[in-house]
Amino acid sequence: MKKRVFSGIQPTGNIHIGNYLGAIKRWVSMQANYDNIFCIVDLHAITVLQDPKVLKAKIRELTGLYLAAGIDENKSIVFLQSHIHEHSQLAWIMNCFIPMGWMQRMTQFKEKSAKQKETVSTGLFDYPALMAADILLYKTDVVPVGEDQKQHVELARDAAQRFNNIYGETFVLPEPLIAEVGARIMGLDDPTKKMSKSENAPNHAIGLLDTPDVIRKKIMRATTDSQTTVIFDTTRPGIYNLLTIYQTLTGENKKDIEAKFEGKGYGDFKKALAEVVIESLRPLQERYKELTADPGHIDAILKSGADKARPLAEKTLAEVKKRIGLG
Ligand code: TYM
């Protein structure tokens, strides 16, 4: 039996190359060896206020991007979180098993709430309980995510263990799967900060649907330093980040990349990187156009994905309710 993979992305902001390298590209490369479920996590998206029309459009866009990147709806279940009510129900149950102290340690909440201050929603604080429910409902073995989500997956694992200790073996204990390279792509405008969907600065991120001209401009303007040699040096975060993007997209090793750019400067390297990014995204962008020409097609895929996910989710929730003594 193949191991089960579950992962998801929030349909918010501009899906960028960090989401692609840290998550989607890896899901595609692992697809054949696992039993996969990929979710569009719209319930997580509403932990921050969203414009309803934009949210709806973003759900379709993200589904289109999953498929265009190579997620095959015949090999993987692709569905929308809010279509399966069991996610919210298990999230409530998880709330009752996750101590406040565990939640208070979540670094992402600390960072996000520091920006929003008193307007921060209870849902944002509680978001790891919903994420634990997503993962545990499907008896997931492996959760491929970027570095920033590792702590949340570990919390899901701890919650599963705590539940199993109290009520007996119910949940599978999930493991985060973090890539060695590409799990934390940094912002092009500030390579000391993670590339983020919610950051609006124009040169911050490369969007998966950016045109070749925009990609060239963003990369040429990316912040580096006053040195010149093109080498993987962690004390030079700007060039290190660009080299990491190059490495993850080409699959070449560090030594070969450094050899290729020996004697060349940052400008030559940036030009080469821009072409690598443009050519890597070209097939995805072409497929995206075809797939989304008919929005009905995307909606039909989400409906059929929900029909496949629902029986799995219902089975786990029924088991959990029985264990606890609920209705
Ligand atoms: P989200 O939507 O913020 O990010 C989606 C995925 O992209 C990864 N990622 C990055 N990887 C590398 N470099 C970056 N700069 C970068 N930024 C983001 C994230 O680690 C993630 O893998 N809570 C999750 C969504 C979620 C989920 C789940 C994931 C909800 N339920 C269950 C796995 C399993 C989130 O907000 O990801």
mmCIF file of C-alpha atoms and ligand atoms in Angstrom:
data_model
loop_
_atom_site.group_PDB
_atom_site.id
_atom_site.type_symbol
_atom_site.label_atom_id
_atom_site.label_comp_id
_atom_site.label_asym_id
_atom_site.label_seq_id
_atom_site.Cartn_x
_atom_site.Cartn_y
_atom_site.Cartn_z
ATOM 1 C CA MET A 1 0.000 0.000 0.000
ATOM 2 C CA LYS A 2 1.213 3.480 -0.868
ATOM 3 C CA LYS A 3 1.674 6.011 1.893
ATOM 4 C CA ARG A 4 -0.844 8.823 2.068
ATOM 5 C CA VAL A 5 0.220 12.399 1.298
ATOM 6 C CA PHE A 6 -1.908 15.404 2.249
ATOM 7 C CA SER A 7 -1.065 19.047 1.669
ATOM 8 C CA GLY A 8 -2.760 22.339 0.893
ATOM 9 C CA ILE A 9 -2.371 26.004 0.029
ATOM 10 C CA GLN A 10 -4.499 29.014 0.950
ATOM 11 C CA PRO A 11 -6.251 30.641 -2.041
ATOM 12 C CA THR A 12 -5.061 34.140 -1.158
ATOM 13 C CA GLY A 13 -2.668 36.716 -2.569
ATOM 14 C CA ASN A 14 -0.329 35.942 -5.425
ATOM 15 C CA ILE A 15 0.807 32.346 -5.591
ATOM 16 C CA HIS A 16 4.555 32.661 -5.989
ATOM 17 C CA ILE A 17 7.649 30.722 -6.839
ATOM 18 C CA GLY A 18 8.229 29.949 -3.129
ATOM 19 C CA ASN A 19 4.890 28.114 -2.984
ATOM 20 C CA TYR A 20 5.872 26.331 -6.188
ATOM 21 C CA LEU A 21 9.361 25.265 -5.099
ATOM 22 C CA GLY A 22 8.501 24.566 -1.448
ATOM 23 C CA ALA A 23 5.250 22.733 -2.163
ATOM 24 C CA ILE A 24 3.577 22.234 -5.580
ATOM 25 C CA LYS A 25 6.656 21.163 -7.588
ATOM 26 C CA ARG A 26 7.485 18.587 -4.929
ATOM 27 C CA TRP A 27 3.946 17.244 -4.823
ATOM 28 C CA VAL A 28 4.119 16.684 -8.582
ATOM 29 C CA SER A 29 7.454 14.885 -8.357
ATOM 30 C CA MET A 30 6.184 12.614 -5.552
ATOM 31 C CA GLN A 31 2.762 12.014 -7.083
ATOM 32 C CA ALA A 32 3.367 8.577 -8.592
ATOM 33 C CA ASN A 33 4.794 7.054 -5.411
ATOM 34 C CA TYR A 34 2.068 8.098 -2.971
ATOM 35 C CA ASP A 35 -1.665 8.120 -2.484
ATOM 36 C CA ASN A 36 -2.242 11.882 -2.704
ATOM 37 C CA ILE A 37 -4.773 14.403 -1.485
ATOM 38 C CA PHE A 38 -4.281 18.078 -2.324
ATOM 39 C CA CYS A 39 -6.605 20.643 -0.836
ATOM 40 C CA ILE A 40 -7.430 24.280 -1.531
ATOM 41 C CA VAL A 41 -7.798 25.514 2.048
ATOM 42 C CA ASP A 42 -10.433 28.245 1.773
ATOM 43 C CA LEU A 43 -11.444 27.943 5.455
ATOM 44 C CA HIS A 44 -7.887 28.866 6.383
ATOM 45 C CA ALA A 45 -8.060 31.821 3.983
ATOM 46 C CA ILE A 46 -10.919 33.437 5.936
ATOM 47 C CA THR A 47 -8.841 33.709 9.117
ATOM 48 C CA VAL A 48 -8.010 37.085 7.532
ATOM 49 C CA LEU A 49 -10.801 39.220 6.015
ATOM 50 C CA GLN A 50 -11.249 38.413 2.297
ATOM 51 C CA ASP A 51 -13.270 40.050 -0.472
ATOM 52 C CA PRO A 52 -15.856 37.358 -1.427
ATOM 53 C CA LYS A 53 -15.482 37.865 -5.206
ATOM 54 C CA VAL A 54 -11.697 37.781 -5.014
ATOM 55 C CA LEU A 55 -11.744 34.680 -2.808
ATOM 56 C CA LYS A 56 -13.968 32.841 -5.272
ATOM 57 C CA ALA A 57 -11.682 33.776 -8.167
ATOM 58 C CA LYS A 58 -8.577 32.787 -6.182
ATOM 59 C CA ILE A 59 -10.053 29.340 -5.447
ATOM 60 C CA ARG A 60 -10.425 28.687 -9.186
ATOM 61 C CA GLU A 61 -7.007 30.185 -9.919
ATOM 62 C CA LEU A 62 -5.234 28.017 -7.356
ATOM 63 C CA THR A 63 -7.031 24.865 -8.531
ATOM 64 C CA GLY A 64 -5.984 25.724 -12.092
ATOM 65 C CA LEU A 65 -2.392 26.198 -10.942
ATOM 66 C CA TYR A 66 -2.301 22.823 -9.158
ATOM 67 C CA LEU A 67 -3.480 21.114 -12.346
ATOM 68 C CA ALA A 68 -1.321 23.199 -14.698
ATOM 69 C CA ALA A 69 1.754 22.389 -12.601
ATOM 70 C CA GLY A 70 1.107 18.688 -13.132
ATOM 71 C CA ILE A 71 -1.205 17.495 -10.370
ATOM 72 C CA ASP A 72 -3.276 14.889 -12.167
ATOM 73 C CA GLU A 73 -6.865 14.694 -10.932
ATOM 74 C CA ASN A 74 -6.919 11.019 -11.900
ATOM 75 C CA LYS A 75 -3.922 10.208 -9.708
ATOM 76 C CA SER A 76 -4.589 12.636 -6.841
ATOM 77 C CA ILE A 77 -7.694 13.898 -5.087
ATOM 78 C CA VAL A 78 -7.985 17.676 -5.578
ATOM 79 C CA PHE A 79 -10.733 19.300 -3.531
ATOM 80 C CA LEU A 80 -11.933 22.416 -1.720
ATOM 81 C CA GLN A 81 -11.767 22.328 2.082
ATOM 82 C CA SER A 82 -15.173 23.992 2.655
ATOM 83 C CA HIS A 83 -16.879 21.315 0.526
ATOM 84 C CA ILE A 84 -16.174 18.743 3.244
ATOM 85 C CA HIS A 85 -17.892 19.732 6.488
ATOM 86 C CA GLU A 86 -15.946 17.162 8.474
ATOM 87 C CA HIS A 87 -12.913 19.507 8.464
ATOM 88 C CA SER A 88 -14.701 22.074 10.634
ATOM 89 C CA GLN A 89 -16.208 19.412 12.868
ATOM 90 C CA LEU A 90 -12.905 17.693 13.539
ATOM 91 C CA ALA A 91 -11.253 21.100 14.017
ATOM 92 C CA TRP A 92 -13.664 21.778 16.901
ATOM 93 C CA ILE A 93 -12.852 18.428 18.445
ATOM 94 C CA MET A 94 -9.113 19.123 18.005
ATOM 95 C CA ASN A 95 -9.630 22.468 19.769
ATOM 96 C CA CYS A 96 -10.722 20.555 22.796
ATOM 97 C CA PHE A 97 -7.575 18.413 22.816
ATOM 98 C CA ILE A 98 -4.922 20.983 21.989
ATOM 99 C CA PRO A 99 -3.686 22.865 25.052
ATOM 100 C CA MET A 100 -3.574 26.673 24.706
ATOM 101 C CA GLY A 101 0.121 26.552 25.590
ATOM 102 C CA TRP A 102 0.907 24.574 22.423
ATOM 103 C CA MET A 103 -0.917 27.123 20.284
ATOM 104 C CA GLN A 104 0.802 30.030 22.011
ATOM 105 C CA ARG A 105 4.154 28.663 20.891
ATOM 106 C CA MET A 106 3.309 28.879 17.172
ATOM 107 C CA THR A 107 5.782 31.311 15.634
ATOM 108 C CA GLN A 108 3.645 32.054 12.575
ATOM 109 C CA PHE A 109 0.802 33.335 14.774
ATOM 110 C CA LYS A 110 3.204 35.487 16.752
ATOM 111 C CA GLU A 111 4.538 37.062 13.538
ATOM 112 C CA LYS A 112 1.155 37.511 11.833
ATOM 113 C CA SER A 113 -0.626 38.831 14.925
ATOM 114 C CA ALA A 114 2.175 41.295 15.612
ATOM 115 C CA LYS A 115 1.346 42.912 12.242
ATOM 116 C CA GLN A 116 -2.437 42.951 12.780
ATOM 117 C CA LYS A 117 -2.506 43.816 16.487
ATOM 118 C CA GLU A 118 -6.016 43.824 18.064
ATOM 119 C CA THR A 119 -7.915 43.114 14.802
ATOM 120 C CA VAL A 120 -6.426 39.624 14.686
ATOM 121 C CA SER A 121 -9.168 36.958 14.534
ATOM 122 C CA THR A 122 -9.629 34.043 16.925
ATOM 123 C CA GLY A 123 -9.530 31.864 13.791
ATOM 124 C CA LEU A 124 -5.962 32.942 13.049
ATOM 125 C CA PHE A 125 -4.897 31.851 16.521
ATOM 126 C CA ASP A 126 -6.786 28.603 16.142
ATOM 127 C CA TYR A 127 -5.679 27.863 12.581
ATOM 128 C CA PRO A 128 -3.300 25.006 13.534
ATOM 129 C CA ALA A 129 -6.292 23.060 14.961
ATOM 130 C CA LEU A 130 -8.000 23.239 11.559
ATOM 131 C CA MET A 131 -4.755 22.265 9.862
ATOM 132 C CA ALA A 132 -4.434 19.290 12.235
ATOM 133 C CA ALA A 133 -7.994 18.282 11.325
ATOM 134 C CA ASP A 134 -7.160 18.486 7.583
ATOM 135 C CA ILE A 135 -4.206 16.173 8.034
ATOM 136 C CA LEU A 136 -5.673 13.716 10.544
ATOM 137 C CA LEU A 137 -9.023 13.207 8.778
ATOM 138 C CA TYR A 138 -7.269 11.379 5.955
ATOM 139 C CA LYS A 139 -4.925 9.251 8.094
ATOM 140 C CA THR A 140 -2.029 11.062 6.450
ATOM 141 C CA ASP A 141 1.509 9.664 6.684
ATOM 142 C CA VAL A 142 3.452 12.458 4.999
ATOM 143 C CA VAL A 143 2.863 16.215 4.718
ATOM 144 C CA PRO A 144 5.124 17.905 2.134
ATOM 145 C CA VAL A 145 5.337 21.604 3.027
ATOM 146 C CA GLY A 146 7.784 24.485 3.127
ATOM 147 C CA GLU A 147 9.865 25.166 6.224
ATOM 148 C CA ASP A 148 7.339 27.684 7.651
ATOM 149 C CA GLN A 149 4.659 24.987 8.095
ATOM 150 C CA LYS A 150 6.842 22.431 9.885
ATOM 151 C CA GLN A 151 5.811 23.560 13.354
ATOM 152 C CA HIS A 152 2.106 23.251 12.462
ATOM 153 C CA VAL A 153 2.557 19.693 11.173
ATOM 154 C CA GLU A 154 4.424 18.789 14.366
ATOM 155 C CA LEU A 155 1.541 20.185 16.391
ATOM 156 C CA ALA A 156 -0.867 17.986 14.371
ATOM 157 C CA ARG A 157 1.330 15.002 15.199
ATOM 158 C CA ASP A 158 1.391 15.875 18.917
ATOM 159 C CA ALA A 159 -2.402 16.329 18.921
ATOM 160 C CA ALA A 160 -2.858 12.928 17.254
ATOM 161 C CA GLN A 161 -0.585 11.306 19.801
ATOM 162 C CA ARG A 162 -2.424 12.918 22.699
ATOM 163 C CA PHE A 163 -5.791 11.772 21.327
ATOM 164 C CA ASN A 164 -4.507 8.229 20.741
ATOM 165 C CA ASN A 165 -3.121 8.069 24.288
ATOM 166 C CA ILE A 166 -6.472 9.032 25.765
ATOM 167 C CA TYR A 167 -8.845 7.088 23.499
ATOM 168 C CA GLY A 168 -6.751 4.381 21.875
ATOM 169 C CA GLU A 169 -5.165 4.164 18.388
ATOM 170 C CA THR A 170 -7.296 6.337 16.129
ATOM 171 C CA PHE A 171 -5.045 8.646 14.146
ATOM 172 C CA VAL A 172 -1.953 7.971 12.065
ATOM 173 C CA LEU A 173 0.965 10.132 13.245
ATOM 174 C CA PRO A 174 1.906 12.412 10.324
ATOM 175 C CA GLU A 175 5.451 13.464 9.417
ATOM 176 C CA PRO A 176 6.391 16.788 7.828
ATOM 177 C CA LEU A 177 8.438 16.409 4.658
ATOM 178 C CA ILE A 178 10.665 19.418 4.058
ATOM 179 C CA ALA A 179 12.944 19.704 1.012
ATOM 180 C CA GLU A 180 16.665 20.167 1.596
ATOM 181 C CA VAL A 181 16.756 22.927 -1.000
ATOM 182 C CA GLY A 182 13.926 25.368 -1.757
ATOM 183 C CA ALA A 183 11.914 24.991 1.462
ATOM 184 C CA ARG A 184 12.413 28.649 2.354
ATOM 185 C CA ILE A 185 12.625 30.999 -0.612
ATOM 186 C CA MET A 186 13.270 34.580 0.468
ATOM 187 C CA GLY A 187 11.792 37.853 -0.811
ATOM 188 C CA LEU A 188 13.597 39.343 -3.816
ATOM 189 C CA ASP A 189 13.345 42.849 -2.351
ATOM 190 C CA ASP A 190 14.544 41.750 1.085
ATOM 191 C CA PRO A 191 16.363 38.393 1.181
ATOM 192 C CA THR A 192 16.268 38.312 4.974
ATOM 193 C CA LYS A 193 12.460 37.870 4.890
ATOM 194 C CA LYS A 194 10.550 34.834 3.626
ATOM 195 C CA MET A 195 8.800 35.301 0.275
ATOM 196 C CA SER A 196 5.176 35.752 1.245
ATOM 197 C CA LYS A 197 1.808 35.818 -0.574
ATOM 198 C CA SER A 198 0.514 38.603 1.625
ATOM 199 C CA GLU A 199 3.402 40.999 0.921
ATOM 200 C CA ASN A 200 2.383 43.600 -1.687
ATOM 201 C CA ALA A 201 5.709 45.300 -2.484
ATOM 202 C CA PRO A 202 6.047 45.147 -6.310
ATOM 203 C CA ASN A 203 9.451 43.419 -6.441
ATOM 204 C CA HIS A 204 8.912 41.047 -3.540
ATOM 205 C CA ALA A 205 7.834 37.819 -5.247
ATOM 206 C CA ILE A 206 7.745 36.125 -8.643
ATOM 207 C CA GLY A 207 4.138 35.148 -9.326
ATOM 208 C CA LEU A 208 3.532 31.865 -11.145
ATOM 209 C CA LEU A 209 1.517 33.783 -13.735
ATOM 210 C CA ASP A 210 3.969 36.692 -14.168
ATOM 211 C CA THR A 211 4.832 37.481 -17.807
ATOM 212 C CA PRO A 212 8.444 37.013 -19.045
ATOM 213 C CA ASP A 213 9.020 40.785 -18.991
ATOM 214 C CA VAL A 214 7.854 41.124 -15.414
ATOM 215 C CA ILE A 215 9.987 38.145 -14.347
ATOM 216 C CA ARG A 216 13.076 39.673 -16.031
ATOM 217 C CA LYS A 217 12.503 43.037 -14.355
ATOM 218 C CA LYS A 218 11.950 41.554 -10.903
ATOM 219 C CA ILE A 219 15.058 39.376 -11.063
ATOM 220 C CA MET A 220 17.286 42.148 -12.446
ATOM 221 C CA ARG A 221 16.130 44.405 -9.594
ATOM 222 C CA ALA A 222 16.504 41.741 -6.887
ATOM 223 C CA THR A 223 18.499 42.959 -3.894
ATOM 224 C CA THR A 224 22.034 41.570 -3.704
ATOM 225 C CA ASP A 225 25.212 43.159 -2.301
ATOM 226 C CA SER A 226 28.346 44.921 -3.457
ATOM 227 C CA GLN A 227 30.375 41.766 -4.063
ATOM 228 C CA THR A 228 30.706 40.137 -7.454
ATOM 229 C CA THR A 229 31.481 36.407 -7.308
ATOM 230 C CA VAL A 230 28.535 34.080 -7.951
ATOM 231 C CA ILE A 231 28.906 31.535 -5.154
ATOM 232 C CA PHE A 232 26.666 29.886 -2.533
ATOM 233 C CA ASP A 233 27.729 31.973 0.448
ATOM 234 C CA THR A 234 25.207 32.089 3.301
ATOM 235 C CA THR A 235 26.585 35.437 4.465
ATOM 236 C CA ARG A 236 25.293 36.953 1.204
ATOM 237 C CA PRO A 237 21.539 36.225 1.468
ATOM 238 C CA GLY A 238 20.504 37.944 -1.795
ATOM 239 C CA ILE A 239 22.706 36.016 -4.203
ATOM 240 C CA TYR A 240 22.312 32.854 -2.101
ATOM 241 C CA ASN A 241 18.538 33.034 -2.522
ATOM 242 C CA LEU A 242 18.764 33.582 -6.287
ATOM 243 C CA LEU A 243 21.219 30.695 -6.596
ATOM 244 C CA THR A 244 18.838 28.498 -4.596
ATOM 245 C CA ILE A 245 16.007 29.294 -7.009
ATOM 246 C CA TYR A 246 18.356 28.425 -9.899
ATOM 247 C CA GLN A 247 19.412 25.180 -8.218
ATOM 248 C CA THR A 248 15.875 24.056 -7.409
ATOM 249 C CA LEU A 249 14.601 24.736 -10.912
ATOM 250 C CA THR A 250 17.522 23.190 -12.825
ATOM 251 C CA GLY A 251 18.288 20.334 -10.427
ATOM 252 C CA GLU A 252 22.022 21.040 -10.943
ATOM 253 C CA ASN A 253 24.388 20.772 -8.008
ATOM 254 C CA LYS A 254 26.040 23.724 -6.281
ATOM 255 C CA LYS A 255 29.553 23.072 -7.594
ATOM 256 C CA ASP A 256 28.416 22.863 -11.236
ATOM 257 C CA ILE A 257 26.426 26.069 -10.911
ATOM 258 C CA GLU A 258 29.372 27.924 -9.364
ATOM 259 C CA ALA A 259 31.667 26.604 -12.106
ATOM 260 C CA LYS A 260 29.240 27.771 -14.790
ATOM 261 C CA PHE A 261 29.303 31.345 -13.466
ATOM 262 C CA GLU A 262 32.974 31.555 -12.549
ATOM 263 C CA GLY A 263 34.435 34.826 -13.813
ATOM 264 C CA LYS A 264 30.955 36.222 -14.479
ATOM 265 C CA GLY A 265 29.199 38.842 -12.400
ATOM 266 C CA TYR A 266 25.789 39.158 -10.752
ATOM 267 C CA GLY A 267 24.303 40.756 -13.894
ATOM 268 C CA ASP A 268 25.128 37.763 -16.128
ATOM 269 C CA PHE A 269 23.857 35.346 -13.502
ATOM 270 C CA LYS A 270 20.599 37.257 -13.068
ATOM 271 C CA LYS A 271 20.006 37.214 -16.842
ATOM 272 C CA ALA A 272 20.553 33.444 -16.910
ATOM 273 C CA LEU A 273 18.297 32.937 -13.889
ATOM 274 C CA ALA A 274 15.511 34.984 -15.476
ATOM 275 C CA GLU A 275 15.574 32.724 -18.547
ATOM 276 C CA VAL A 276 15.530 29.580 -16.369
ATOM 277 C CA VAL A 277 12.510 30.875 -14.434
ATOM 278 C CA ILE A 278 10.681 31.966 -17.614
ATOM 279 C CA GLU A 279 11.271 28.626 -19.352
ATOM 280 C CA SER A 280 10.355 26.621 -16.234
ATOM 281 C CA LEU A 281 7.049 28.454 -15.874
ATOM 282 C CA ARG A 282 6.192 28.586 -19.598
ATOM 283 C CA PRO A 283 4.571 25.095 -19.851
ATOM 284 C CA LEU A 284 2.665 25.688 -16.604
ATOM 285 C CA GLN A 285 1.367 29.039 -17.865
ATOM 286 C CA GLU A 286 0.300 27.551 -21.206
ATOM 287 C CA ARG A 287 -1.569 24.691 -19.561
ATOM 288 C CA TYR A 288 -3.136 27.130 -17.115
ATOM 289 C CA LYS A 289 -4.623 29.143 -19.992
ATOM 290 C CA GLU A 290 -6.138 26.044 -21.584
ATOM 291 C CA LEU A 291 -7.473 24.636 -18.322
ATOM 292 C CA THR A 292 -9.141 27.830 -17.155
ATOM 293 C CA ALA A 293 -10.678 28.767 -20.523
ATOM 294 C CA ASP A 294 -13.782 27.000 -19.216
ATOM 295 C CA PRO A 295 -14.339 27.751 -15.485
ATOM 296 C CA GLY A 296 -16.951 24.976 -15.465
ATOM 297 C CA HIS A 297 -14.109 22.493 -15.935
ATOM 298 C CA ILE A 298 -12.374 23.595 -12.715
ATOM 299 C CA ASP A 299 -15.657 23.520 -10.768
ATOM 300 C CA ALA A 300 -16.345 19.984 -12.034
ATOM 301 C CA ILE A 301 -12.905 18.812 -10.889
ATOM 302 C CA LEU A 302 -13.479 20.260 -7.411
ATOM 303 C CA LYS A 303 -16.863 18.591 -7.187
ATOM 304 C CA SER A 304 -15.518 15.220 -8.228
ATOM 305 C CA GLY A 305 -12.572 15.634 -5.798
ATOM 306 C CA ALA A 306 -14.982 16.333 -2.938
ATOM 307 C CA ASP A 307 -16.980 13.228 -3.848
ATOM 308 C CA LYS A 308 -13.797 11.165 -3.490
ATOM 309 C CA ALA A 309 -12.585 12.849 -0.271
ATOM 310 C CA ARG A 310 -15.943 12.841 1.556
ATOM 311 C CA PRO A 311 -16.254 9.095 2.303
ATOM 312 C CA LEU A 312 -12.715 9.060 3.735
ATOM 313 C CA ALA A 313 -13.426 12.066 5.955
ATOM 314 C CA GLU A 314 -16.813 10.710 7.075
ATOM 315 C CA LYS A 315 -15.260 7.404 8.095
ATOM 316 C CA THR A 316 -12.595 9.032 10.299
ATOM 317 C CA LEU A 317 -14.995 11.493 11.905
ATOM 318 C CA ALA A 318 -17.468 8.699 12.731
ATOM 319 C CA GLU A 319 -14.646 6.736 14.356
ATOM 320 C CA VAL A 320 -13.528 9.787 16.373
ATOM 321 C CA LYS A 321 -17.067 10.586 17.562
ATOM 322 C CA LYS A 322 -17.560 7.010 18.676
ATOM 323 C CA ARG A 323 -14.277 7.041 20.613
ATOM 324 C CA ILE A 324 -15.241 10.229 22.426
ATOM 325 C CA GLY A 325 -18.815 9.194 23.127
ATOM 326 C CA LEU A 326 -20.467 11.852 20.958
ATOM 327 C CA GLY A 327 -23.983 11.342 19.523
HETATM 328 P P1 TYM B 1 0.466 28.628 2.625
HETATM 329 O O1 TYM B 1 -0.742 28.825 1.789
HETATM 330 O O2 TYM B 1 0.984 29.795 3.372
HETATM 331 O O3 TYM B 1 1.679 28.090 1.749
HETATM 332 C C1 TYM B 1 1.515 26.994 0.888
HETATM 333 C C2 TYM B 1 2.771 26.156 0.809
HETATM 334 O O4 TYM B 1 3.881 26.922 0.319
HETATM 335 C C3 TYM B 1 4.958 26.850 1.241
HETATM 336 N N1 TYM B 1 5.660 28.142 1.218
HETATM 337 C C4 TYM B 1 6.952 28.285 0.923
HETATM 338 N N2 TYM B 1 7.912 27.411 0.583
HETATM 339 C C5 TYM B 1 9.148 27.898 0.325
HETATM 340 N N3 TYM B 1 9.472 29.212 0.392
HETATM 341 C C6 TYM B 1 8.540 30.130 0.733
HETATM 342 N N4 TYM B 1 8.859 31.422 0.789
HETATM 343 C C7 TYM B 1 7.212 29.685 1.013
HETATM 344 N N5 TYM B 1 6.070 30.315 1.376
HETATM 345 C C8 TYM B 1 5.143 29.358 1.496
HETATM 346 C C9 TYM B 1 4.301 26.583 2.575
HETATM 347 O O5 TYM B 1 5.193 26.032 3.510
HETATM 348 C C10 TYM B 1 3.210 25.628 2.181
HETATM 349 O O6 TYM B 1 3.706 24.321 2.044
HETATM 350 N N6 TYM B 1 -1.381 26.349 6.659
HETATM 351 C C11 TYM B 1 -0.910 26.137 5.311
HETATM 352 C C12 TYM B 1 -1.933 25.476 4.437
HETATM 353 C C13 TYM B 1 -2.540 24.228 5.006
HETATM 354 C C14 TYM B 1 -1.930 22.946 5.013
HETATM 355 C C15 TYM B 1 -2.891 22.080 5.614
HETATM 356 C C16 TYM B 1 -0.709 22.470 4.569
HETATM 357 C C17 TYM B 1 -3.758 24.114 5.581
HETATM 358 N N7 TYM B 1 -3.978 22.812 5.938
HETATM 359 C C18 TYM B 1 -2.609 20.721 5.787
HETATM 360 C C19 TYM B 1 -0.437 21.107 4.754
HETATM 361 C C20 TYM B 1 -1.374 20.254 5.361
HETATM 362 C C21 TYM B 1 -0.552 27.482 4.693
HETATM 363 O O7 TYM B 1 -1.058 28.496 5.097
HETATM 364 O O8 TYM B 1 0.253 27.407 3.614
#
